[in-house]
mmCIF file of C-alpha atoms in Angstrom:
data_model
loop_
_atom_site.group_PDB
_atom_site.id
_atom_site.type_symbol
_atom_site.label_atom_id
_atom_site.label_comp_id
_atom_site.label_asym_id
_atom_site.label_seq_id
_atom_site.Cartn_x
_atom_site.Cartn_y
_atom_site.Cartn_z
ATOM 1 C CA UNK A 1 0.000 0.000 0.000
ATOM 2 C CA UNK A 2 1.500 3.326 -1.071
ATOM 3 C CA UNK A 3 1.461 6.184 1.467
ATOM 4 C CA UNK A 4 -0.609 9.302 1.063
ATOM 5 C CA UNK A 5 1.807 12.051 0.055
ATOM 6 C CA UNK A 6 1.313 15.731 0.908
ATOM 7 C CA UNK A 7 3.391 18.214 -1.085
ATOM 8 C CA UNK A 8 3.913 21.300 1.054
ATOM 9 C CA UNK A 9 5.033 21.593 4.661
ATOM 10 C CA UNK A 10 3.190 24.790 5.508
ATOM 11 C CA UNK A 11 0.231 24.900 7.871
ATOM 12 C CA UNK A 12 -2.256 23.753 5.203
ATOM 13 C CA UNK A 13 -0.076 20.756 4.362
ATOM 14 C CA UNK A 14 0.433 19.876 8.038
ATOM 15 C CA UNK A 15 -3.291 19.998 8.785
ATOM 16 C CA UNK A 16 -3.995 17.891 5.700
ATOM 17 C CA UNK A 17 -1.535 15.291 7.001
ATOM 18 C CA UNK A 18 -3.121 15.561 10.469
ATOM 19 C CA UNK A 19 -6.635 14.772 9.256
ATOM 20 C CA UNK A 20 -5.426 12.001 6.926
ATOM 21 C CA UNK A 21 -3.674 10.497 9.948
ATOM 22 C CA UNK A 22 -6.955 10.653 11.865
ATOM 23 C CA UNK A 23 -8.476 8.578 9.056
ATOM 24 C CA UNK A 24 -5.925 5.868 9.817
ATOM 25 C CA UNK A 25 -3.774 6.570 6.746
ATOM 26 C CA UNK A 26 -0.017 6.297 6.325
ATOM 27 C CA UNK A 27 1.184 9.792 5.466
ATOM 28 C CA UNK A 28 4.370 11.373 4.170
ATOM 29 C CA UNK A 29 5.146 15.072 3.577
ATOM 30 C CA UNK A 30 7.422 16.519 0.910
ATOM 31 C CA UNK A 31 8.671 20.123 1.060
ATOM 32 C CA UNK A 32 11.030 22.064 -1.190
ATOM 33 C CA UNK A 33 12.705 23.720 1.804
ATOM 34 C CA UNK A 34 13.075 23.325 5.559
ATOM 35 C CA UNK A 35 9.336 23.897 6.195
ATOM 36 C CA UNK A 36 9.782 26.585 8.841
ATOM 37 C CA UNK A 37 10.673 29.341 6.347
ATOM 38 C CA UNK A 38 7.247 29.959 4.830
ATOM 39 C CA UNK A 39 4.088 32.008 5.223
ATOM 40 C CA UNK A 40 2.882 29.637 7.942
ATOM 41 C CA UNK A 41 5.418 30.880 10.482
ATOM 42 C CA UNK A 42 5.624 34.606 9.724
ATOM 43 C CA UNK A 43 1.980 35.582 9.289
ATOM 44 C CA UNK A 44 -0.258 37.493 11.690
ATOM 45 C CA UNK A 45 -1.772 34.338 13.195
ATOM 46 C CA UNK A 46 -5.316 35.620 12.745
ATOM 47 C CA UNK A 47 -8.392 33.368 12.566
ATOM 48 C CA UNK A 48 -10.903 35.583 10.818
ATOM 49 C CA UNK A 49 -14.485 34.450 10.091
ATOM 50 C CA UNK A 50 -15.098 38.180 9.619
ATOM 51 C CA UNK A 51 -13.141 38.103 6.327
ATOM 52 C CA UNK A 52 -16.024 37.058 4.100
ATOM 53 C CA UNK A 53 -15.164 39.309 1.122
ATOM 54 C CA UNK A 54 -12.590 37.925 -1.361
ATOM 55 C CA UNK A 55 -9.546 39.958 -2.358
ATOM 56 C CA UNK A 56 -11.086 40.379 -5.835
ATOM 57 C CA UNK A 57 -13.836 42.878 -5.021
ATOM 58 C CA UNK A 58 -15.188 46.243 -6.255
ATOM 59 C CA UNK A 59 -12.810 49.130 -5.677
ATOM 60 C CA UNK A 60 -9.639 47.035 -5.406
ATOM 61 C CA UNK A 61 -8.477 47.976 -8.920
ATOM 62 C CA UNK A 62 -8.723 51.737 -8.231
ATOM 63 C CA UNK A 63 -7.065 51.338 -4.826
ATOM 64 C CA UNK A 64 -4.329 49.229 -6.360
ATOM 65 C CA UNK A 65 -3.442 51.878 -8.944
ATOM 66 C CA UNK A 66 -3.343 54.639 -6.314
ATOM 67 C CA UNK A 67 -1.253 52.559 -3.928
ATOM 68 C CA UNK A 68 1.279 51.747 -6.638
ATOM 69 C CA UNK A 69 2.257 55.429 -6.745
ATOM 70 C CA UNK A 70 3.895 55.117 -3.313
ATOM 71 C CA UNK A 71 6.887 52.913 -2.484
ATOM 72 C CA UNK A 72 5.519 52.499 1.077
ATOM 73 C CA UNK A 73 1.962 51.590 0.066
ATOM 74 C CA UNK A 74 0.150 48.367 1.023
ATOM 75 C CA UNK A 75 0.007 47.074 -2.571
ATOM 76 C CA UNK A 76 2.487 46.824 -5.438
ATOM 77 C CA UNK A 77 2.878 44.848 -8.662
ATOM 78 C CA UNK A 78 6.439 44.503 -9.886
ATOM 79 C CA UNK A 79 6.331 45.503 -13.588
ATOM 80 C CA UNK A 80 7.693 42.768 -15.838
ATOM 81 C CA UNK A 81 7.084 40.947 -19.111
ATOM 82 C CA UNK A 82 5.224 37.894 -17.826
ATOM 83 C CA UNK A 83 2.289 36.304 -19.631
ATOM 84 C CA UNK A 84 1.106 34.604 -16.442
ATOM 85 C CA UNK A 85 1.000 37.946 -14.625
ATOM 86 C CA UNK A 86 -1.013 39.567 -17.425
ATOM 87 C CA UNK A 87 -3.491 36.659 -17.452
ATOM 88 C CA UNK A 88 -3.786 36.779 -13.650
ATOM 89 C CA UNK A 89 -4.427 40.537 -13.649
ATOM 90 C CA UNK A 90 -7.114 40.204 -16.327
ATOM 91 C CA UNK A 91 -8.895 37.483 -14.351
ATOM 92 C CA UNK A 92 -8.615 39.556 -11.167
ATOM 93 C CA UNK A 93 -10.178 42.513 -12.989
ATOM 94 C CA UNK A 94 -13.084 40.398 -14.270
ATOM 95 C CA UNK A 95 -13.835 39.071 -10.799
ATOM 96 C CA UNK A 96 -13.688 42.414 -8.983
ATOM 97 C CA UNK A 97 -17.477 42.762 -9.089
ATOM 98 C CA UNK A 98 -20.327 42.960 -6.614
ATOM 99 C CA UNK A 99 -21.848 39.826 -8.152
ATOM 100 C CA UNK A 100 -18.665 37.857 -7.430
ATOM 101 C CA UNK A 101 -18.590 39.109 -3.831
ATOM 102 C CA UNK A 102 -22.232 38.115 -3.205
ATOM 103 C CA UNK A 103 -21.639 34.681 -4.713
ATOM 104 C CA UNK A 104 -18.454 34.127 -2.673
ATOM 105 C CA UNK A 105 -19.636 35.191 0.781
ATOM 106 C CA UNK A 106 -21.599 32.030 1.732
ATOM 107 C CA UNK A 107 -18.694 29.761 0.738
ATOM 108 C CA UNK A 108 -16.029 31.793 2.564
ATOM 109 C CA UNK A 109 -18.188 32.190 5.648
ATOM 110 C CA UNK A 110 -18.916 28.449 5.929
ATOM 111 C CA UNK A 111 -15.251 27.549 5.414
ATOM 112 C CA UNK A 112 -14.067 30.124 7.964
ATOM 113 C CA UNK A 113 -16.542 29.148 10.683
ATOM 114 C CA UNK A 114 -15.672 25.465 10.226
ATOM 115 C CA UNK A 115 -11.975 26.300 10.527
ATOM 116 C CA UNK A 116 -12.453 28.370 13.666
ATOM 117 C CA UNK A 117 -14.335 25.550 15.375
ATOM 118 C CA UNK A 118 -11.642 23.064 14.362
ATOM 119 C CA UNK A 119 -9.018 25.306 15.999
ATOM 120 C CA UNK A 120 -11.026 25.408 19.219
ATOM 121 C CA UNK A 121 -11.425 21.604 19.098
ATOM 122 C CA UNK A 122 -7.717 21.140 18.362
ATOM 123 C CA UNK A 123 -6.597 23.150 21.397
ATOM 124 C CA UNK A 124 -9.204 21.426 23.580
ATOM 125 C CA UNK A 125 -7.732 18.049 22.565
ATOM 126 C CA UNK A 126 -4.022 18.895 22.518
ATOM 127 C CA UNK A 127 -3.728 21.680 25.065
ATOM 128 C CA UNK A 128 -2.063 25.039 24.511
ATOM 129 C CA UNK A 129 1.547 23.875 23.940
ATOM 130 C CA UNK A 130 2.605 27.466 23.306
ATOM 131 C CA UNK A 131 0.009 27.982 20.574
ATOM 132 C CA UNK A 132 -1.571 30.831 22.587
ATOM 133 C CA UNK A 133 -5.034 30.687 21.051
ATOM 134 C CA UNK A 134 -6.688 33.938 22.126
ATOM 135 C CA UNK A 135 -10.416 34.264 21.485
ATOM 136 C CA UNK A 136 -10.423 38.036 21.926
ATOM 137 C CA UNK A 137 -11.914 39.008 18.568
ATOM 138 C CA UNK A 138 -10.491 41.378 15.977
ATOM 139 C CA UNK A 139 -10.647 45.169 15.935
ATOM 140 C CA UNK A 140 -10.659 47.103 12.642
ATOM 141 C CA UNK A 141 -9.346 50.596 13.465
ATOM 142 C CA UNK A 142 -9.961 53.584 11.207
ATOM 143 C CA UNK A 143 -8.794 57.197 11.390
ATOM 144 C CA UNK A 144 -10.547 58.925 8.475
ATOM 145 C CA UNK A 145 -14.086 59.638 7.313
ATOM 146 C CA UNK A 146 -13.449 57.493 4.242
ATOM 147 C CA UNK A 147 -12.222 54.635 6.423
ATOM 148 C CA UNK A 148 -15.239 54.967 8.684
ATOM 149 C CA UNK A 149 -17.639 54.863 5.712
ATOM 150 C CA UNK A 150 -15.943 51.790 4.249
ATOM 151 C CA UNK A 151 -15.766 49.848 7.511
ATOM 152 C CA UNK A 152 -19.323 50.704 8.558
ATOM 153 C CA UNK A 153 -20.622 49.565 5.178
ATOM 154 C CA UNK A 154 -18.759 46.314 5.663
ATOM 155 C CA UNK A 155 -20.183 45.952 9.184
ATOM 156 C CA UNK A 156 -23.702 46.114 7.703
ATOM 157 C CA UNK A 157 -22.753 43.433 5.148
ATOM 158 C CA UNK A 158 -21.232 41.200 7.848
ATOM 159 C CA UNK A 159 -24.271 41.579 10.126
ATOM 160 C CA UNK A 160 -26.637 40.834 7.231
ATOM 161 C CA UNK A 161 -24.729 37.592 6.716
ATOM 162 C CA UNK A 162 -25.106 36.472 10.318
ATOM 163 C CA UNK A 163 -21.796 37.568 11.851
ATOM 164 C CA UNK A 164 -21.512 39.251 15.236
ATOM 165 C CA UNK A 165 -20.422 42.885 14.829
ATOM 166 C CA UNK A 166 -19.962 45.824 17.195
ATOM 167 C CA UNK A 167 -19.369 49.438 16.126
ATOM 168 C CA UNK A 168 -17.047 51.135 18.624
ATOM 169 C CA UNK A 169 -16.194 54.748 19.344
ATOM 170 C CA UNK A 170 -12.796 55.977 20.459
ATOM 171 C CA UNK A 171 -13.629 55.585 24.168
ATOM 172 C CA UNK A 172 -14.752 51.976 23.639
ATOM 173 C CA UNK A 173 -11.499 51.245 21.822
ATOM 174 C CA UNK A 174 -9.446 52.761 24.614
ATOM 175 C CA UNK A 175 -11.116 50.411 27.099
ATOM 176 C CA UNK A 176 -9.882 47.472 25.007
ATOM 177 C CA UNK A 177 -6.351 48.966 25.004
ATOM 178 C CA UNK A 178 -5.871 50.390 28.525
ATOM 179 C CA UNK A 179 -2.059 50.487 28.377
ATOM 180 C CA UNK A 180 -1.492 52.636 25.300
ATOM 181 C CA UNK A 181 -3.128 55.586 23.555
ATOM 182 C CA UNK A 182 -4.978 54.599 20.387
ATOM 183 C CA UNK A 183 -5.456 57.262 17.740
ATOM 184 C CA UNK A 184 -8.593 56.173 15.944
ATOM 185 C CA UNK A 185 -11.821 57.790 14.880
ATOM 186 C CA UNK A 186 -13.542 54.497 15.674
ATOM 187 C CA UNK A 187 -13.495 50.806 14.959
ATOM 188 C CA UNK A 188 -15.466 47.721 14.034
ATOM 189 C CA UNK A 189 -15.125 44.807 16.447
ATOM 190 C CA UNK A 190 -15.646 41.168 15.414
ATOM 191 C CA UNK A 191 -15.892 39.136 18.645
ATOM 192 C CA UNK A 192 -15.909 35.746 16.875
ATOM 193 C CA UNK A 193 -12.385 36.223 15.468
ATOM 194 C CA UNK A 194 -9.279 34.984 17.260
ATOM 195 C CA UNK A 195 -5.507 34.819 16.922
ATOM 196 C CA UNK A 196 -2.644 32.515 17.890
ATOM 197 C CA UNK A 197 1.123 32.149 17.566
ATOM 198 C CA UNK A 198 1.690 30.776 14.036
ATOM 199 C CA UNK A 199 5.291 29.636 14.497
ATOM 200 C CA UNK A 200 4.418 27.770 17.706
ATOM 201 C CA UNK A 201 1.413 26.110 16.061
ATOM 202 C CA UNK A 202 3.585 24.991 13.129
ATOM 203 C CA UNK A 203 6.277 23.698 15.494
ATOM 204 C CA UNK A 204 3.822 21.732 17.613
ATOM 205 C CA UNK A 205 1.912 20.243 14.691
ATOM 206 C CA UNK A 206 5.096 19.180 12.884
ATOM 207 C CA UNK A 207 6.419 17.518 16.050
ATOM 208 C CA UNK A 208 3.101 15.767 16.670
ATOM 209 C CA UNK A 209 3.029 14.332 13.153
ATOM 210 C CA UNK A 210 6.610 13.081 13.404
ATOM 211 C CA UNK A 211 5.809 11.359 16.719
ATOM 212 C CA UNK A 212 2.833 9.678 15.056
ATOM 213 C CA UNK A 213 5.064 8.223 12.339
ATOM 214 C CA UNK A 214 4.679 10.744 9.524
ATOM 215 C CA UNK A 215 7.821 10.725 7.371
ATOM 216 C CA UNK A 216 8.968 14.169 6.208
ATOM 217 C CA UNK A 217 11.143 14.768 3.124
ATOM 218 C CA UNK A 218 12.694 18.256 3.237
ATOM 219 C CA UNK A 219 14.733 20.150 0.639
ATOM 220 C CA UNK A 220 13.186 18.173 -2.222
ATOM 221 C CA UNK A 221 12.402 20.031 -5.449
ATOM 222 C CA UNK A 222 9.645 18.425 -7.535
ATOM 223 C CA UNK A 223 10.792 17.659 -11.084
ATOM 224 C CA UNK A 224 7.792 15.750 -12.413
ATOM 225 C CA UNK A 225 5.287 12.967 -11.848
ATOM 226 C CA UNK A 226 5.013 9.291 -12.776
ATOM 227 C CA UNK A 227 1.570 8.543 -14.186
ATOM 228 C CA UNK A 228 -0.387 5.427 -14.986
ATOM 229 C CA UNK A 229 -3.805 5.736 -16.592
ATOM 230 C CA UNK A 230 -5.686 8.455 -14.691
ATOM 231 C CA UNK A 231 -3.527 8.229 -11.571
ATOM 232 C CA UNK A 232 -0.250 9.724 -10.381
ATOM 233 C CA UNK A 233 1.864 6.909 -8.974
ATOM 234 C CA UNK A 234 4.977 8.760 -7.818
ATOM 235 C CA UNK A 235 6.566 12.199 -7.488
ATOM 236 C CA UNK A 236 9.943 12.718 -9.122
ATOM 237 C CA UNK A 237 12.287 14.931 -7.102
ATOM 238 C CA UNK A 238 15.866 16.110 -7.444
ATOM 239 C CA UNK A 239 16.752 13.434 -4.863
ATOM 240 C CA UNK A 240 14.815 10.482 -6.205
ATOM 241 C CA UNK A 241 11.264 9.268 -6.694
ATOM 242 C CA UNK A 242 8.642 9.038 -3.926
ATOM 243 C CA UNK A 243 5.644 6.726 -4.505
ATOM 244 C CA UNK A 244 2.169 7.918 -3.570
ATOM 245 C CA UNK A 245 -1.372 6.659 -3.122
ATOM 246 C CA UNK A 246 -3.432 9.816 -2.672
ATOM 247 C CA UNK A 247 -1.490 12.954 -3.604
ATOM 248 C CA UNK A 248 -2.381 16.218 -1.859
ATOM 249 C CA UNK A 249 -0.785 19.356 -3.308
ATOM 250 C CA UNK A 250 -0.659 22.115 -0.687
ATOM 251 C CA UNK A 251 2.431 23.877 -2.007
ATOM 252 C CA UNK A 252 1.319 27.492 -1.618
ATOM 253 C CA UNK A 253 2.503 29.924 -4.275
ATOM 254 C CA UNK A 254 4.293 27.126 -6.164
ATOM 255 C CA UNK A 255 1.158 25.022 -6.639
ATOM 256 C CA UNK A 256 0.506 26.563 -10.055
ATOM 257 C CA UNK A 257 3.847 25.239 -11.315
ATOM 258 C CA UNK A 258 2.952 21.739 -10.114
ATOM 259 C CA UNK A 259 -0.444 21.942 -11.816
ATOM 260 C CA UNK A 260 1.346 22.815 -15.060
ATOM 261 C CA UNK A 261 3.439 19.650 -14.711
ATOM 262 C CA UNK A 262 0.156 17.762 -14.369
ATOM 263 C CA UNK A 263 -1.183 19.296 -17.567
ATOM 264 C CA UNK A 264 -3.737 21.876 -16.455
ATOM 265 C CA UNK A 265 -4.015 25.547 -15.612
ATOM 266 C CA UNK A 266 -4.116 26.807 -12.023
ATOM 267 C CA UNK A 267 -3.657 30.607 -12.091
ATOM 268 C CA UNK A 268 -1.552 31.703 -9.125
ATOM 269 C CA UNK A 269 0.675 34.580 -8.160
ATOM 270 C CA UNK A 270 2.865 34.992 -5.116
ATOM 271 C CA UNK A 271 1.839 38.005 -3.033
ATOM 272 C CA UNK A 272 4.834 38.908 -0.889
ATOM 273 C CA UNK A 273 4.124 40.035 2.644
ATOM 274 C CA UNK A 274 6.421 41.322 5.385
ATOM 275 C CA UNK A 275 6.290 41.129 9.161
ATOM 276 C CA UNK A 276 8.448 41.656 12.220
ATOM 277 C CA UNK A 277 8.173 41.121 15.967
ATOM 278 C CA UNK A 278 8.864 43.830 18.533
ATOM 279 C CA UNK A 279 8.861 43.965 22.337
ATOM 280 C CA UNK A 280 5.278 44.706 23.368
ATOM 281 C CA UNK A 281 5.885 47.950 25.319
ATOM 282 C CA UNK A 282 3.542 49.378 26.497
ATOM 283 C CA UNK A 283 1.677 46.122 26.187
ATOM 284 C CA UNK A 284 -0.992 45.962 23.481
ATOM 285 C CA UNK A 285 -3.904 43.676 24.329
ATOM 286 C CA UNK A 286 -6.115 43.480 21.246
ATOM 287 C CA UNK A 287 -5.388 42.009 17.801
ATOM 288 C CA UNK A 288 -6.190 44.746 15.303
ATOM 289 C CA UNK A 289 -6.011 45.785 11.679
ATOM 290 C CA UNK A 290 -4.990 49.391 11.015
ATOM 291 C CA UNK A 291 -7.283 49.775 8.064
ATOM 292 C CA UNK A 292 -5.956 52.795 6.194
ATOM 293 C CA UNK A 293 -2.415 51.391 6.403
ATOM 294 C CA UNK A 294 -3.535 47.779 5.785
ATOM 295 C CA UNK A 295 -1.287 46.703 8.665
ATOM 296 C CA UNK A 296 -2.066 43.874 11.091
ATOM 297 C CA UNK A 297 -1.073 43.830 14.744
ATOM 298 C CA UNK A 298 -1.108 40.632 16.834
ATOM 299 C CA UNK A 299 0.005 40.709 20.499
ATOM 300 C CA UNK A 300 1.413 37.653 22.278
ATOM 301 C CA UNK A 301 2.158 38.804 25.813
ATOM 302 C CA UNK A 302 5.687 40.281 25.797
ATOM 303 C CA UNK A 303 5.886 40.230 21.970
ATOM 304 C CA UNK A 304 3.768 41.779 19.229
ATOM 305 C CA UNK A 305 3.890 41.071 15.484
ATOM 306 C CA UNK A 306 3.219 43.763 12.888
ATOM 307 C CA UNK A 307 2.712 42.775 9.268
ATOM 308 C CA UNK A 308 1.270 43.775 5.949
ATOM 309 C CA UNK A 309 1.684 44.685 2.262
ATOM 310 C CA UNK A 310 0.829 42.707 -0.849
ATOM 311 C CA UNK A 311 3.669 42.772 -3.356
ATOM 312 C CA UNK A 312 3.084 40.729 -6.518
ATOM 313 C CA UNK A 313 6.694 39.869 -7.236
ATOM 314 C CA UNK A 314 8.933 37.177 -8.722
ATOM 315 C CA UNK A 315 11.724 37.974 -6.252
ATOM 316 C CA UNK A 316 10.703 36.084 -3.095
ATOM 317 C CA UNK A 317 13.995 36.564 -1.245
ATOM 318 C CA UNK A 318 14.472 40.295 -1.866
ATOM 319 C CA UNK A 319 13.349 42.529 0.994
ATOM 320 C CA UNK A 320 12.023 45.942 -0.016
ATOM 321 C CA UNK A 321 12.806 48.112 3.011
ATOM 322 C CA UNK A 322 10.465 50.856 1.806
ATOM 323 C CA UNK A 323 7.557 48.464 2.263
ATOM 324 C CA UNK A 324 8.798 47.501 5.725
ATOM 325 C CA UNK A 325 9.092 51.222 6.506
ATOM 326 C CA UNK A 326 5.441 51.657 5.503
ATOM 327 C CA UNK A 327 4.417 49.053 8.086
ATOM 328 C CA UNK A 328 6.670 50.580 10.740
ATOM 329 C CA UNK A 329 5.393 54.128 10.142
ATOM 330 C CA UNK A 330 1.821 52.990 10.799
ATOM 331 C CA UNK A 331 2.688 52.024 14.386
ATOM 332 C CA UNK A 332 3.245 55.575 15.619
ATOM 333 C CA UNK A 333 0.269 56.872 13.623
ATOM 334 C CA UNK A 334 -2.134 54.605 15.512
ATOM 335 C CA UNK A 335 -0.198 54.009 18.763
ATOM 336 C CA UNK A 336 1.809 57.228 19.386
ATOM 337 C CA UNK A 337 3.331 56.167 22.712
ATOM 338 C CA UNK A 338 4.239 52.605 21.686
ATOM 339 C CA UNK A 339 8.011 52.198 21.961
ATOM 340 C CA UNK A 340 9.166 50.850 18.603
ATOM 341 C CA UNK A 341 12.606 50.599 17.012
ATOM 342 C CA UNK A 342 12.955 49.803 13.317
ATOM 343 C CA UNK A 343 13.741 46.077 13.036
ATOM 344 C CA UNK A 344 17.170 44.844 12.024
ATOM 345 C CA UNK A 345 17.392 42.951 8.734
ATOM 346 C CA UNK A 346 17.493 39.574 10.476
ATOM 347 C CA UNK A 347 14.247 40.409 12.308
ATOM 348 C CA UNK A 348 12.292 41.018 9.096
ATOM 349 C CA UNK A 349 10.311 38.101 7.714
ATOM 350 C CA UNK A 350 9.003 37.936 4.159
ATOM 351 C CA UNK A 351 7.079 35.261 2.314
ATOM 352 C CA UNK A 352 4.894 34.645 -0.722
ATOM 353 C CA UNK A 353 1.182 34.208 -0.139
ATOM 354 C CA UNK A 354 -0.549 32.058 -2.780
ATOM 355 C CA UNK A 355 -3.059 34.347 -4.528
ATOM 356 C CA UNK A 356 -5.735 33.092 -6.898
ATOM 357 C CA UNK A 357 -7.161 35.697 -9.291
ATOM 358 C CA UNK A 358 -10.680 35.538 -7.852
ATOM 359 C CA UNK A 359 -9.536 35.677 -4.218
ATOM 360 C CA UNK A 360 -10.863 32.193 -3.376
ATOM 361 C CA UNK A 361 -8.809 29.109 -2.511
ATOM 362 C CA UNK A 362 -8.572 25.982 -4.618
ATOM 363 C CA UNK A 363 -9.856 23.016 -2.597
ATOM 364 C CA UNK A 364 -10.760 19.678 -4.128
ATOM 365 C CA UNK A 365 -9.982 17.127 -6.807
ATOM 366 C CA UNK A 366 -7.767 18.044 -9.718
ATOM 367 C CA UNK A 367 -8.892 17.606 -13.312
ATOM 368 C CA UNK A 368 -7.619 14.483 -15.118
ATOM 369 C CA UNK A 369 -6.090 12.701 -12.102
ATOM 370 C CA UNK A 370 -8.401 10.712 -9.819
ATOM 371 C CA UNK A 371 -5.995 10.516 -6.869
ATOM 372 C CA UNK A 372 -4.778 14.143 -6.859
ATOM 373 C CA UNK A 373 -6.276 16.963 -4.778
ATOM 374 C CA UNK A 374 -5.260 20.582 -4.268
ATOM 375 C CA UNK A 375 -5.523 22.779 -1.179
ATOM 376 C CA UNK A 376 -3.956 26.135 -1.973
ATOM 377 C CA UNK A 377 -4.591 29.724 -3.078
ATOM 378 C CA UNK A 378 -5.684 31.014 0.338
ATOM 379 C CA UNK A 379 -3.984 34.407 -0.127
ATOM 380 C CA UNK A 380 -3.697 36.100 3.316
ATOM 381 C CA UNK A 381 -5.973 33.544 5.007
ATOM 382 C CA UNK A 382 -3.866 30.383 4.841
ATOM 383 C CA UNK A 383 -3.568 29.963 8.589
ATOM 384 C CA UNK A 384 -7.174 30.965 9.171
ATOM 385 C CA UNK A 385 -8.512 28.350 6.726
ATOM 386 C CA UNK A 386 -5.909 25.606 7.192
ATOM 387 C CA UNK A 387 -7.787 23.160 9.496
ATOM 388 C CA UNK A 388 -10.944 23.288 7.377
ATOM 389 C CA UNK A 389 -8.945 22.781 4.173
ATOM 390 C CA UNK A 390 -7.088 19.814 5.631
ATOM 391 C CA UNK A 391 -10.258 18.193 6.925
ATOM 392 C CA UNK A 392 -12.053 18.664 3.604
ATOM 393 C CA UNK A 393 -9.170 17.131 1.655
ATOM 394 C CA UNK A 394 -9.123 14.112 3.985
ATOM 395 C CA UNK A 395 -12.883 13.731 3.512
ATOM 396 C CA UNK A 396 -12.545 13.947 -0.271
ATOM 397 C CA UNK A 397 -9.819 11.297 -0.233
ATOM 398 C CA UNK A 398 -12.180 8.942 1.614
ATOM 399 C CA UNK A 399 -15.245 9.764 -0.515
ATOM 400 C CA UNK A 400 -17.009 11.263 2.509
ATOM 401 C CA UNK A 401 -19.523 14.098 2.437
ATOM 402 C CA UNK A 402 -17.641 17.390 2.949
ATOM 403 C CA UNK A 403 -18.225 19.336 6.156
ATOM 404 C CA UNK A 404 -19.048 22.466 4.139
ATOM 405 C CA UNK A 405 -19.880 23.221 0.496
ATOM 406 C CA UNK A 406 -17.016 23.163 -2.005
ATOM 407 C CA UNK A 407 -18.706 24.747 -5.029
ATOM 408 C CA UNK A 408 -16.839 28.062 -4.724
ATOM 409 C CA UNK A 409 -13.416 26.409 -4.505
ATOM 410 C CA UNK A 410 -13.339 23.950 -7.431
ATOM 411 C CA UNK A 411 -9.818 23.419 -8.736
ATOM 412 C CA UNK A 412 -10.607 23.454 -12.465
ATOM 413 C CA UNK A 413 -12.657 26.660 -12.544
ATOM 414 C CA UNK A 414 -10.145 28.397 -14.847
ATOM 415 C CA UNK A 415 -9.343 25.415 -17.073
#
């Protein structure tokens, strides 16, 4: 019996292996690097059922063009001659409509709520183990009239779709952050959201899988696939061939390249993000998004992580310090007495988020190959949606009814 093979050692891949293991399967994981250096360890750690609107939505095109005029802005596309980039941008443009948003909301909401519950269940079963799951909600802070209008409109949309929402004034916000002044006109509070320590979750889950007998192949670049009939029988790597029964591709921004090797189209671009940790002084209490700056802030006791930007780039290792400066500058604008020093180079994390052109993940069976599934394209919500994605892929592999609808996430929707 060949093992189930998961390509990708990020949080989506680890949770896929976890739920396959719960089904009694033999599981192996293959990763092109050391696993720890990916978006799963450097993200904001937010679990956000509130994020029911896909990245491709009305207004994003206009915002994107205006942001590209500033080197410190939240969004940037590196100009280059790249047919894949042109195709991706055209698809993104076509999907940035109100109709697409309305159609996507039920699918994203169901997936997010399932994932949040799975996180709660996971911690209840395994204990904290440094994961630091904090069910404190998420605060969207705004400073301008335009920001207030946008966030209040979204609060109406979220409430109409059954989410818990609270509109807060500046005094309410200050009660949530008693240790530091918050400069904000107001905020929208989503009490059902949560956050955790992403690196500690990844560390614990990887260790748990190894203890349960999961074999992990690191630093293996995929070169191709062995095929027989309508099945993939093995993965060819630069260090030999690895046989597989079920094949789960959870390779983040590189999943599109693997789909090409399998003979079909999976539009994907890497959206580079940056983050850094600072001493939490004075201590922030509440996970927040600084909406005008598009910066996230996640406190973990004595440490706090700030992150942001979306840079569509083919240079994953290059750090653009102007973009990091944009994140850093937002701290004093919203928290004027927070003591922050610009991070040293070695403190700055960057990674490529896997972005589909319609802002929805790819979850489900691949075209052509009966034993191949994909779980990727989660953009900035990989950690938030990881448990649900892993559980759904394990259910698909065992021909079980999925725990939530998959219609919005079909893998071959652009074929």
